[in-house]
mmCIF file of C-alpha atoms and ligand atoms in Angstrom:
data_model
loop_
_atom_site.group_PDB
_atom_site.id
_atom_site.type_symbol
_atom_site.label_atom_id
_atom_site.label_comp_id
_atom_site.label_asym_id
_atom_site.label_seq_id
_atom_site.Cartn_x
_atom_site.Cartn_y
_atom_site.Cartn_z
ATOM 1 C CA MET A 1164 14.901 7.438 -24.605
ATOM 2 C CA SER A 1165 12.721 4.469 -23.602
ATOM 3 C CA ASP A 1166 9.225 5.022 -22.209
ATOM 4 C CA PHE A 1167 10.599 3.969 -18.851
ATOM 5 C CA ASP A 1168 13.271 6.679 -18.939
ATOM 6 C CA LEU A 1169 10.768 9.384 -19.946
ATOM 7 C CA ILE A 1170 8.471 8.320 -17.087
ATOM 8 C CA GLU A 1171 11.380 8.309 -14.636
ATOM 9 C CA GLU A 1172 12.391 11.800 -15.706
ATOM 10 C CA ALA A 1173 8.884 13.121 -15.042
ATOM 11 C CA ALA A 1174 8.780 11.252 -11.738
ATOM 12 C CA GLY A 1175 12.184 12.657 -10.791
ATOM 13 C CA TYR A 1176 10.963 16.212 -11.376
ATOM 14 C CA LEU A 1177 7.852 15.627 -9.261
ATOM 15 C CA ARG A 1178 9.816 13.915 -6.478
ATOM 16 C CA GLN A 1179 11.909 17.069 -6.130
ATOM 17 C CA THR A 1180 8.999 19.486 -6.486
ATOM 18 C CA LEU A 1181 6.537 17.724 -4.195
ATOM 19 C CA ALA A 1182 8.640 15.919 -1.589
ATOM 20 C CA PRO A 1183 7.168 13.973 0.045
ATOM 21 C CA VAL A 1184 4.888 12.451 -2.594
ATOM 22 C CA PRO A 1185 1.397 11.485 -1.299
ATOM 23 C CA GLU A 1186 0.302 7.838 -1.355
ATOM 24 C CA ILE A 1187 -3.168 8.718 -2.646
ATOM 25 C CA ALA A 1188 -3.918 10.203 -6.072
ATOM 26 C CA VAL A 1189 -7.182 11.255 -7.693
ATOM 27 C CA VAL A 1190 -7.796 11.687 -11.422
ATOM 28 C CA LEU A 1191 -10.577 14.208 -11.927
ATOM 29 C CA GLY A 1192 -12.991 13.735 -14.812
ATOM 30 C CA SER A 1193 -14.746 16.262 -17.056
ATOM 31 C CA GLY A 1194 -16.193 19.109 -15.006
ATOM 32 C CA LEU A 1195 -15.066 17.494 -11.741
ATOM 33 C CA GLY A 1196 -11.756 19.362 -11.477
ATOM 34 C CA ASN A 1197 -13.094 21.559 -8.665
ATOM 35 C CA PHE A 1198 -12.012 18.953 -6.142
ATOM 36 C CA ALA A 1199 -8.477 20.276 -6.604
ATOM 37 C CA ASP A 1200 -9.658 23.657 -5.254
ATOM 38 C CA ALA A 1201 -10.950 21.952 -2.105
ATOM 39 C CA LEU A 1202 -7.428 20.922 -1.029
ATOM 40 C CA ASP A 1203 -5.784 22.759 1.869
ATOM 41 C CA THR A 1204 -2.225 24.148 1.633
ATOM 42 C CA PRO A 1205 -2.050 23.378 -2.100
ATOM 43 C CA THR A 1206 1.067 23.094 -4.236
ATOM 44 C CA VAL A 1207 0.140 23.521 -7.903
ATOM 45 C CA VAL A 1208 2.235 22.231 -10.807
ATOM 46 C CA ALA A 1209 1.110 23.081 -14.350
ATOM 47 C CA TYR A 1210 1.278 20.047 -16.649
ATOM 48 C CA ASP A 1211 3.505 21.871 -19.129
ATOM 49 C CA LYS A 1212 6.202 22.236 -16.431
ATOM 50 C CA ILE A 1213 6.542 18.452 -15.999
ATOM 51 C CA PRO A 1214 8.987 16.825 -18.447
ATOM 52 C CA HIS A 1215 7.222 14.809 -21.211
ATOM 53 C CA TRP A 1216 3.803 15.180 -19.503
ATOM 54 C CA PRO A 1217 1.015 15.319 -22.114
ATOM 55 C CA VAL A 1218 -1.146 18.444 -22.127
ATOM 56 C CA SER A 1219 -4.853 17.924 -22.830
ATOM 57 C CA ARG A 1220 -6.927 20.646 -24.396
ATOM 58 C CA VAL A 1221 -10.466 19.352 -23.923
ATOM 59 C CA VAL A 1222 -12.934 21.935 -22.644
ATOM 60 C CA GLY A 1223 -13.353 21.462 -18.898
ATOM 61 C CA HIS A 1224 -9.825 20.244 -18.336
ATOM 62 C CA ALA A 1225 -7.504 22.701 -16.656
ATOM 63 C CA GLY A 1226 -4.307 20.697 -16.919
ATOM 64 C CA ARG A 1227 -2.690 20.914 -13.511
ATOM 65 C CA LEU A 1228 -1.423 18.704 -10.755
ATOM 66 C CA VAL A 1229 -2.295 19.810 -7.238
ATOM 67 C CA VAL A 1230 -0.989 18.352 -4.008
ATOM 68 C CA GLY A 1231 -2.705 19.321 -0.778
ATOM 69 C CA GLU A 1232 -4.427 18.066 2.327
ATOM 70 C CA VAL A 1233 -7.908 16.771 2.818
ATOM 71 C CA GLY A 1234 -9.329 14.935 5.822
ATOM 72 C CA GLY A 1235 -5.865 14.964 7.389
ATOM 73 C CA ARG A 1236 -4.321 13.135 4.417
ATOM 74 C CA ARG A 1237 -2.013 14.436 1.733
ATOM 75 C CA VAL A 1238 -3.381 13.731 -1.712
ATOM 76 C CA LEU A 1239 -2.298 14.377 -5.294
ATOM 77 C CA ALA A 1240 -5.048 15.497 -7.682
ATOM 78 C CA LEU A 1241 -4.794 15.474 -11.467
ATOM 79 C CA SER A 1242 -7.150 17.952 -13.023
ATOM 80 C CA GLY A 1243 -7.194 17.169 -16.740
ATOM 81 C CA ARG A 1244 -6.297 13.910 -18.492
ATOM 82 C CA SER A 1245 -5.351 12.816 -21.986
ATOM 83 C CA HIS A 1246 -7.968 10.857 -23.897
ATOM 84 C CA PHE A 1247 -7.616 8.153 -26.528
ATOM 85 C CA TYR A 1248 -10.090 10.031 -28.751
ATOM 86 C CA GLU A 1249 -7.690 12.961 -29.008
ATOM 87 C CA GLY A 1250 -5.540 10.687 -31.141
ATOM 88 C CA HIS A 1251 -2.968 10.018 -28.442
ATOM 89 C CA SER A 1252 -1.409 6.589 -28.179
ATOM 90 C CA MET A 1253 -2.307 4.452 -25.188
ATOM 91 C CA GLY A 1254 1.209 5.191 -23.913
ATOM 92 C CA VAL A 1255 0.453 8.914 -23.829
ATOM 93 C CA VAL A 1256 -3.007 8.343 -22.306
ATOM 94 C CA THR A 1257 -1.471 6.361 -19.433
ATOM 95 C CA PHE A 1258 1.752 8.344 -19.023
ATOM 96 C CA ALA A 1259 0.486 10.144 -15.898
ATOM 97 C CA THR A 1260 -0.658 6.883 -14.299
ATOM 98 C CA ARG A 1261 2.752 5.309 -14.922
ATOM 99 C CA VAL A 1262 4.444 8.322 -13.314
ATOM 100 C CA LEU A 1263 2.153 8.059 -10.273
ATOM 101 C CA GLY A 1264 3.004 4.386 -9.929
ATOM 102 C CA ARG A 1265 6.741 5.079 -10.111
ATOM 103 C CA LEU A 1266 6.317 7.875 -7.542
ATOM 104 C CA GLY A 1267 5.045 5.327 -5.060
ATOM 105 C CA VAL A 1268 1.354 6.232 -5.104
ATOM 106 C CA LYS A 1269 -0.491 3.257 -3.592
ATOM 107 C CA THR A 1270 -4.128 4.220 -4.128
ATOM 108 C CA LEU A 1271 -5.580 5.652 -7.311
ATOM 109 C CA ILE A 1272 -9.090 7.098 -7.385
ATOM 110 C CA VAL A 1273 -10.223 7.500 -10.997
ATOM 111 C CA THR A 1274 -13.282 9.617 -11.719
ATOM 112 C CA ASN A 1275 -15.142 10.369 -14.904
ATOM 113 C CA ALA A 1276 -18.283 11.687 -16.516
ATOM 114 C CA ALA A 1277 -20.364 8.885 -17.989
ATOM 115 C CA GLY A 1278 -23.648 8.248 -19.756
ATOM 116 C CA GLY A 1279 -26.223 6.156 -17.908
ATOM 117 C CA ILE A 1280 -27.189 2.923 -19.664
ATOM 118 C CA ASN A 1281 -29.009 1.226 -16.790
ATOM 119 C CA LEU A 1282 -32.491 2.729 -16.456
ATOM 120 C CA ARG A 1283 -32.056 2.691 -12.665
ATOM 121 C CA LEU A 1284 -29.581 5.584 -13.134
ATOM 122 C CA SER A 1285 -30.443 9.205 -13.822
ATOM 123 C CA ALA A 1286 -28.439 12.320 -14.683
ATOM 124 C CA GLY A 1287 -26.696 13.531 -11.547
ATOM 125 C CA ALA A 1288 -26.249 10.077 -9.998
ATOM 126 C CA LEU A 1289 -22.863 8.933 -8.719
ATOM 127 C CA MET A 1290 -21.854 5.374 -9.599
ATOM 128 C CA LEU A 1291 -19.139 3.289 -8.019
ATOM 129 C CA ILE A 1292 -17.402 1.276 -10.747
ATOM 130 C CA ASP A 1293 -17.568 -2.419 -9.805
ATOM 131 C CA ASP A 1294 -15.887 -3.583 -12.985
ATOM 132 C CA HIS A 1295 -15.385 -2.529 -16.591
ATOM 133 C CA VAL A 1296 -15.742 -3.767 -20.152
ATOM 134 C CA ASN A 1297 -12.912 -2.575 -22.387
ATOM 135 C CA PHE A 1298 -14.544 -1.608 -25.680
ATOM 136 C CA MET A 1299 -11.851 0.881 -26.677
ATOM 137 C CA GLY A 1300 -10.410 -1.437 -29.297
ATOM 138 C CA SER A 1301 -6.998 -1.310 -27.698
ATOM 139 C CA ASN A 1302 -5.135 -2.044 -24.490
ATOM 140 C CA PRO A 1303 -2.427 0.091 -22.874
ATOM 141 C CA LEU A 1304 -0.241 -2.983 -22.265
ATOM 142 C CA ILE A 1305 0.120 -3.880 -25.957
ATOM 143 C CA GLY A 1306 3.773 -4.079 -26.980
ATOM 144 C CA PRO A 1307 6.874 -5.349 -25.210
ATOM 145 C CA ASN A 1308 6.313 -5.694 -21.465
ATOM 146 C CA ASP A 1309 8.651 -3.756 -19.199
ATOM 147 C CA ASP A 1310 8.973 -5.933 -16.088
ATOM 148 C CA ARG A 1311 9.905 -2.872 -14.045
ATOM 149 C CA PHE A 1312 6.229 -1.867 -14.313
ATOM 150 C CA GLY A 1313 4.559 -5.241 -13.864
ATOM 151 C CA VAL A 1314 4.033 -8.720 -15.298
ATOM 152 C CA ARG A 1315 3.185 -9.601 -18.914
ATOM 153 C CA PHE A 1316 -0.281 -10.977 -18.170
ATOM 154 C CA PRO A 1317 -1.627 -9.100 -15.164
ATOM 155 C CA ASP A 1318 -4.705 -10.381 -13.371
ATOM 156 C CA MET A 1319 -7.751 -8.133 -13.731
ATOM 157 C CA SER A 1320 -10.240 -10.155 -11.695
ATOM 158 C CA GLU A 1321 -10.505 -7.363 -9.134
ATOM 159 C CA ILE A 1322 -9.364 -4.306 -11.055
ATOM 160 C CA TYR A 1323 -11.533 -2.028 -8.882
ATOM 161 C CA SER A 1324 -10.642 -2.866 -5.284
ATOM 162 C CA ALA A 1325 -13.416 -4.536 -3.270
ATOM 163 C CA ARG A 1326 -11.910 -3.040 -0.113
ATOM 164 C CA LEU A 1327 -12.040 0.511 -1.482
ATOM 165 C CA ARG A 1328 -15.564 -0.018 -2.843
ATOM 166 C CA SER A 1329 -16.673 -1.057 0.578
ATOM 167 C CA VAL A 1330 -15.050 2.051 2.145
ATOM 168 C CA ALA A 1331 -16.832 4.240 -0.446
ATOM 169 C CA THR A 1332 -20.166 2.533 0.219
ATOM 170 C CA ASP A 1333 -19.791 3.088 3.983
ATOM 171 C CA VAL A 1334 -18.856 6.756 3.525
ATOM 172 C CA ALA A 1335 -21.799 7.411 1.194
ATOM 173 C CA ARG A 1336 -24.199 5.726 3.613
ATOM 174 C CA ASP A 1337 -22.868 7.770 6.552
ATOM 175 C CA GLN A 1338 -23.209 10.959 4.500
ATOM 176 C CA GLY A 1339 -26.724 10.066 3.374
ATOM 177 C CA LEU A 1340 -25.509 10.349 -0.214
ATOM 178 C CA PRO A 1341 -27.095 7.982 -2.742
ATOM 179 C CA LEU A 1342 -24.354 5.960 -4.432
ATOM 180 C CA GLU A 1343 -25.130 3.533 -7.242
ATOM 181 C CA HIS A 1344 -22.764 0.876 -8.458
ATOM 182 C CA GLY A 1345 -22.296 -0.875 -11.760
ATOM 183 C CA VAL A 1346 -20.180 -1.826 -14.745
ATOM 184 C CA TYR A 1347 -18.505 0.884 -16.860
ATOM 185 C CA VAL A 1348 -17.942 0.250 -20.551
ATOM 186 C CA GLY A 1349 -15.037 2.253 -21.971
ATOM 187 C CA VAL A 1350 -15.380 3.288 -25.620
ATOM 188 C CA HIS A 1351 -12.996 5.027 -28.003
ATOM 189 C CA GLY A 1352 -15.226 8.012 -28.894
ATOM 190 C CA PRO A 1353 -15.239 10.876 -29.649
ATOM 191 C CA SER A 1354 -18.683 10.538 -31.230
ATOM 192 C CA TYR A 1355 -21.290 9.632 -28.683
ATOM 193 C CA GLU A 1356 -22.809 6.167 -29.094
ATOM 194 C CA THR A 1357 -25.809 5.299 -31.234
ATOM 195 C CA PRO A 1358 -28.982 4.019 -29.536
ATOM 196 C CA ALA A 1359 -28.270 0.576 -31.053
ATOM 197 C CA GLU A 1360 -24.800 0.558 -29.471
ATOM 198 C CA ILE A 1361 -26.280 1.498 -26.109
ATOM 199 C CA ARG A 1362 -28.810 -1.359 -26.336
ATOM 200 C CA ALA A 1363 -25.945 -3.697 -27.243
ATOM 201 C CA PHE A 1364 -23.874 -2.501 -24.255
ATOM 202 C CA ARG A 1365 -26.864 -2.997 -21.957
ATOM 203 C CA THR A 1366 -27.152 -6.579 -23.203
ATOM 204 C CA LEU A 1367 -23.438 -7.018 -22.535
ATOM 205 C CA GLY A 1368 -23.936 -6.077 -18.904
ATOM 206 C CA ALA A 1369 -22.817 -2.445 -18.889
ATOM 207 C CA ASP A 1370 -24.499 0.170 -16.693
ATOM 208 C CA ALA A 1371 -22.630 3.298 -17.788
ATOM 209 C CA VAL A 1372 -20.490 4.363 -20.755
ATOM 210 C CA GLY A 1373 -17.556 6.713 -21.070
ATOM 211 C CA MET A 1374 -14.381 7.493 -23.006
ATOM 212 C CA SER A 1375 -11.721 7.275 -20.293
ATOM 213 C CA THR A 1376 -10.726 5.417 -17.118
ATOM 214 C CA VAL A 1377 -10.225 1.929 -18.636
ATOM 215 C CA PRO A 1378 -6.602 2.541 -19.782
ATOM 216 C CA GLU A 1379 -5.585 4.234 -16.531
ATOM 217 C CA SER A 1380 -7.150 1.512 -14.386
ATOM 218 C CA ILE A 1381 -5.471 -1.291 -16.364
ATOM 219 C CA VAL A 1382 -2.064 0.390 -16.080
ATOM 220 C CA ALA A 1383 -2.545 1.142 -12.381
ATOM 221 C CA ARG A 1384 -3.393 -2.520 -11.714
ATOM 222 C CA HIS A 1385 -0.430 -3.588 -13.831
ATOM 223 C CA MET A 1386 1.757 -1.613 -11.406
ATOM 224 C CA GLY A 1387 0.017 -3.026 -8.342
ATOM 225 C CA LEU A 1388 -1.903 0.081 -7.281
ATOM 226 C CA GLU A 1389 -5.262 -0.271 -5.574
ATOM 227 C CA VAL A 1390 -7.908 1.370 -7.777
ATOM 228 C CA LEU A 1391 -11.261 2.952 -6.996
ATOM 229 C CA GLY A 1392 -13.455 4.241 -9.837
ATOM 230 C CA ILE A 1393 -16.348 6.683 -9.535
ATOM 231 C CA SER A 1394 -18.544 7.802 -12.433
ATOM 232 C CA CYS A 1395 -20.664 10.896 -12.391
ATOM 233 C CA ILE A 1396 -23.676 10.061 -14.564
ATOM 234 C CA THR A 1397 -23.912 13.353 -16.429
ATOM 235 C CA ASN A 1398 -26.576 12.267 -18.921
ATOM 236 C CA MET A 1399 -28.597 9.256 -19.894
ATOM 237 C CA ALA A 1400 -26.921 7.447 -22.795
ATOM 238 C CA ALA A 1401 -28.090 7.825 -26.416
ATOM 239 C CA GLY A 1402 -31.611 6.658 -27.121
ATOM 240 C CA VAL A 1403 -32.651 6.355 -23.464
ATOM 241 C CA LEU A 1404 -34.392 9.725 -23.501
ATOM 242 C CA PRO A 1405 -36.014 11.406 -26.525
ATOM 243 C CA GLN A 1406 -33.274 14.032 -26.788
ATOM 244 C CA ALA A 1407 -29.858 14.531 -28.377
ATOM 245 C CA LEU A 1408 -26.615 14.363 -26.372
ATOM 246 C CA VAL A 1409 -24.607 17.536 -25.972
ATOM 247 C CA HIS A 1410 -21.300 18.087 -24.199
ATOM 248 C CA ASP A 1411 -22.779 21.153 -22.455
ATOM 249 C CA GLU A 1412 -25.217 18.902 -20.598
ATOM 250 C CA VAL A 1413 -22.295 16.771 -19.438
ATOM 251 C CA MET A 1414 -20.539 19.832 -18.027
ATOM 252 C CA GLU A 1415 -23.733 21.285 -16.479
ATOM 253 C CA THR A 1416 -24.583 18.077 -14.643
ATOM 254 C CA ALA A 1417 -21.012 17.724 -13.389
ATOM 255 C CA GLN A 1418 -21.283 21.280 -12.011
ATOM 256 C CA ARG A 1419 -24.588 20.457 -10.342
ATOM 257 C CA VAL A 1420 -23.325 17.387 -8.482
ATOM 258 C CA LYS A 1421 -19.861 18.618 -7.615
ATOM 259 C CA GLY A 1422 -20.817 19.376 -3.965
ATOM 260 C CA GLY A 1423 -21.831 15.777 -3.238
ATOM 261 C CA PHE A 1424 -18.976 14.452 -5.318
ATOM 262 C CA ILE A 1425 -16.357 16.481 -3.417
ATOM 263 C CA ALA A 1426 -17.885 15.493 -0.053
ATOM 264 C CA LEU A 1427 -17.778 11.825 -1.050
ATOM 265 C CA LEU A 1428 -14.154 12.025 -2.181
ATOM 266 C CA LYS A 1429 -13.128 13.848 0.997
ATOM 267 C CA GLY A 1430 -14.919 11.276 3.130
ATOM 268 C CA ILE A 1431 -13.294 8.355 1.317
ATOM 269 C CA ILE A 1432 -9.800 9.857 1.523
ATOM 270 C CA GLY A 1433 -10.284 10.597 5.225
ATOM 271 C CA ARG A 1434 -10.881 6.877 5.818
ATOM 272 C CA LEU A 1435 -7.999 5.453 3.834
HETATM 273 N N1 LIG B 1218 -21.168 8.496 -23.724
HETATM 274 C C1 LIG B 1218 -19.807 8.454 -23.690
HETATM 275 N N2 LIG B 1218 -19.084 9.214 -22.880
HETATM 276 C C2 LIG B 1218 -19.727 10.046 -22.056
HETATM 277 C C3 LIG B 1218 -21.117 10.151 -22.034
HETATM 278 C C4 LIG B 1218 -21.882 9.331 -22.920
HETATM 279 O O1 LIG B 1218 -23.114 9.361 -22.959
HETATM 280 N N3 LIG B 1218 -21.433 11.092 -21.103
HETATM 281 C C5 LIG B 1218 -20.261 11.526 -20.570
HETATM 282 N N4 LIG B 1218 -19.225 10.902 -21.141
#
């Protein structure tokens, strides 16, 4: 079976299970999966029920798709994603995004936990992603292009929608919620960066670093979706503070900010 056929089979299953499919989808990053519990009248689909859907086993990732209502809108939330550092191919990492695109989702909100590179940021801050630097050493569009998804050389000059960023900025201001913005550099991982790498990324213009989001955003743009990216700065990046990085801190900070994060997401979705 071609990738396209596998994706269509998963989409076919979800079309039947979820009818009608929402136009807005949210990918929830490490420790941010609670948003799925904030949806009214939820329909839950475990990832292992969806044909060919990859199942991630990273701590903090539940692995379920939830459709429900928020702010009067129906939205699809993905709690748990596959990462490149798990050893998956880029095709596996972006399988879910491809399925969403084929389902007719128009707006994709991608969220993640990230390390703060810019000294203006601090642990617990929320950062709107203005743009990204792909430092993952790969690209999800490598290989033959399937024109049913999009063009061979897709434009990435506004990968994170200016319109959606402006909606998010307005919502945060109205809620009195501080919202930073900056450039996200996506790295392969899974080791955290060295202080020298973080200094290099700062010189390159990056404000935050993480191990996800870049592949999904590229594929979503390839398919013509409008993308919004939000990073939860769970820790300052390596070498910024005189302390080692631990995954527990990432999860703790995500827990701490989840109230503001959920309110922001709800507010944004209510205005789309
Ligand atoms: N580096 C890379 N990925 C991350 C970090 C970090 O400091 N924090 C959360 N995800």
